[in-house]
Coordinates of C-alpha atoms in Angstrom, one line a residue:
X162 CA 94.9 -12.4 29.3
X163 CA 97.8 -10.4 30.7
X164 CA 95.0 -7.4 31.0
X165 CA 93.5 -9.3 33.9
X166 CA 95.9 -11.8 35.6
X167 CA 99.6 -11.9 35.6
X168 CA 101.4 -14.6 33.5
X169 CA 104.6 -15.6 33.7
X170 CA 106.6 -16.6 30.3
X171 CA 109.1 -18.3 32.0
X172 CA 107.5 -20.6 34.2
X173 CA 104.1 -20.8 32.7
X174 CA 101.6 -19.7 35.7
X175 CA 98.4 -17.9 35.1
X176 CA 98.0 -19.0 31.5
X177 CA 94.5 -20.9 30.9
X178 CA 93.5 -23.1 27.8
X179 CA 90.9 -21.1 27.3
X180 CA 90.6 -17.3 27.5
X181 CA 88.9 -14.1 26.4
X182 CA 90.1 -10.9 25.8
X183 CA 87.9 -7.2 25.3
X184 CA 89.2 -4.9 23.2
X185 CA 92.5 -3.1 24.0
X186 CA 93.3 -6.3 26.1
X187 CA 97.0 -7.8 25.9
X188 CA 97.0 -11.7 25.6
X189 CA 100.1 -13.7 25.3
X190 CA 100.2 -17.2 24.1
X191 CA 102.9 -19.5 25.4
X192 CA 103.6 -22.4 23.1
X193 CA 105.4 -25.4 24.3
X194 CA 107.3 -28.2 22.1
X195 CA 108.8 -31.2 23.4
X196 CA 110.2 -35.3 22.4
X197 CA 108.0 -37.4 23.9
X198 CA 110.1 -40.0 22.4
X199 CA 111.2 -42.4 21.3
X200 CA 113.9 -40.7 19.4
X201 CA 115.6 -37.5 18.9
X202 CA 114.1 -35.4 16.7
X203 CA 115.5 -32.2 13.9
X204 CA 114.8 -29.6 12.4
X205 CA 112.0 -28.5 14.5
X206 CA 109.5 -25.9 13.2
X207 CA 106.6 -24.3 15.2
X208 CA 104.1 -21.9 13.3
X209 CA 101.3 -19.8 14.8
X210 CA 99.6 -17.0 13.6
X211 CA 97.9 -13.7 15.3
X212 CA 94.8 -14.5 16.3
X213 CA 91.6 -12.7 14.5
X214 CA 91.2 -8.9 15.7
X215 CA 94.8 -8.8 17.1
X216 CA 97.9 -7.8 16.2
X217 CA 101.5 -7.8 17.7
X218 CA 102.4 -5.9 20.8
X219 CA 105.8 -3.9 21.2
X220 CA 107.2 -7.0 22.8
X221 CA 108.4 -9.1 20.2
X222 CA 108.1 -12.7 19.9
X223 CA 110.4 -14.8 21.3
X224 CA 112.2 -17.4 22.4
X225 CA 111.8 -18.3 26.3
X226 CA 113.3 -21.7 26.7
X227 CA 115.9 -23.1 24.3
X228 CA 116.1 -26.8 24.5
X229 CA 120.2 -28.0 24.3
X230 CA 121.7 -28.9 20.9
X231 CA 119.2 -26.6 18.8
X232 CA 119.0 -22.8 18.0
X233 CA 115.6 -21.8 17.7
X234 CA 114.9 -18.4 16.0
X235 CA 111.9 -16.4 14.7
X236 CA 111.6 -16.6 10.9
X237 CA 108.0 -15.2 10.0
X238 CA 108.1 -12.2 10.0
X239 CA 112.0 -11.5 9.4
X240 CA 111.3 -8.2 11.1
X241 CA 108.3 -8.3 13.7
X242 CA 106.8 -5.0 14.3
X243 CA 103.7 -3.4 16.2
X244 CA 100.9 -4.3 14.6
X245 CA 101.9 -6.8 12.3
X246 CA 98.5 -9.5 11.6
X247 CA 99.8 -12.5 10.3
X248 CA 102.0 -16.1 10.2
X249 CA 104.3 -16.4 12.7
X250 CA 107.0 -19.2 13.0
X251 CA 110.5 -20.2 14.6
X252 CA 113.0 -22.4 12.7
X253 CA 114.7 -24.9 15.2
X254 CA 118.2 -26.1 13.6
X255 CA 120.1 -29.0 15.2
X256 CA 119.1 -32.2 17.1
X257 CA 116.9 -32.3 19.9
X258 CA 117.0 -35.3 22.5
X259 CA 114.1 -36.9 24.1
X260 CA 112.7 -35.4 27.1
X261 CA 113.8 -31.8 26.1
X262 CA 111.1 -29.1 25.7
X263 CA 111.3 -25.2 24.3
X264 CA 108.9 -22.5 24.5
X265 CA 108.3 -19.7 22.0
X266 CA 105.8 -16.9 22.8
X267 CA 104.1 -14.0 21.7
X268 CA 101.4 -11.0 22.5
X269 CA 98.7 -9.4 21.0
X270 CA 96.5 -6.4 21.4
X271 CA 93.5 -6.9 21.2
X272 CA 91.6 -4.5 18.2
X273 CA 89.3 -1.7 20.1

C-alpha cells in the first residue's frame, strides 16, 4: 500500500505478501520472475490482472528490471490507460540464463 508506507520498485523494500488497501488507496504489485534452474529458459510470459475494485493509476506498468539476453515488454493492454480493469501481461523474447531474475510492476487505485 503505497497510501501508507513507501515502496520501492527498484529494490523491493516496504512491499508485504499480504496487504489492504481503503478506498482511494494506491497499491502497487511488484512481480518477480527468475531460473531457478537447471536450464535456460525462453519466451517468458508473465500475466496479472487488476485486482477487483481497482483500476490503473497514471503510472503505467512497467518494466523495472530486465534480465540480459531478453526484451521484456507490456502486451495486455497495447495501450494502458487510467483506469483500465483488466488482464495485464509482458511478453519476454529471447533466452534467459539461470540465476537471472526480472521484475514487472504495476498500480492501482483503489475504487472509493
Amino acid at each position: 500500500n503505497a497510501t501508507t508506507s513507501a515502496c520501492s520498485l527498484a529494490d523491493g523494500t516496504g512491499f508485504g505478501s499480504a496487504n489492504s488497501g481503503a478506498p482511494g488507496d494506491v497499491l502497487v504489485y511488484r512481480i518477480v520472475f527468475d531460473v531457478p534452474g537447471p536450464d535456460a529458459i525462453d519466451e517468458v510470459a508473465v500475466y496479472d490482472q487488476t485486482p477487483a475494485y481497482s483500476a490503473l493509476t497514471a503510472t503505467s506498468p512497467s518494466v523495472i528490471d530486465q534480465p540480459a539476453g531478453i526484451a521484456c515488454a507490456l502486451t495486455t493492454p497495447v495501450t494502458p490507460t487510467v483506469g483500465y480493469e483488466g488482464p495485464l501481461a509482458w511478453t519476454c523474447t529471447g533466452a534467459m540464463a539461470v540465476g537471472e531474475r526480472g521484475v514487472v510492476a504495476f498500480e492501482v487505485d483503489v475504487a472509493q
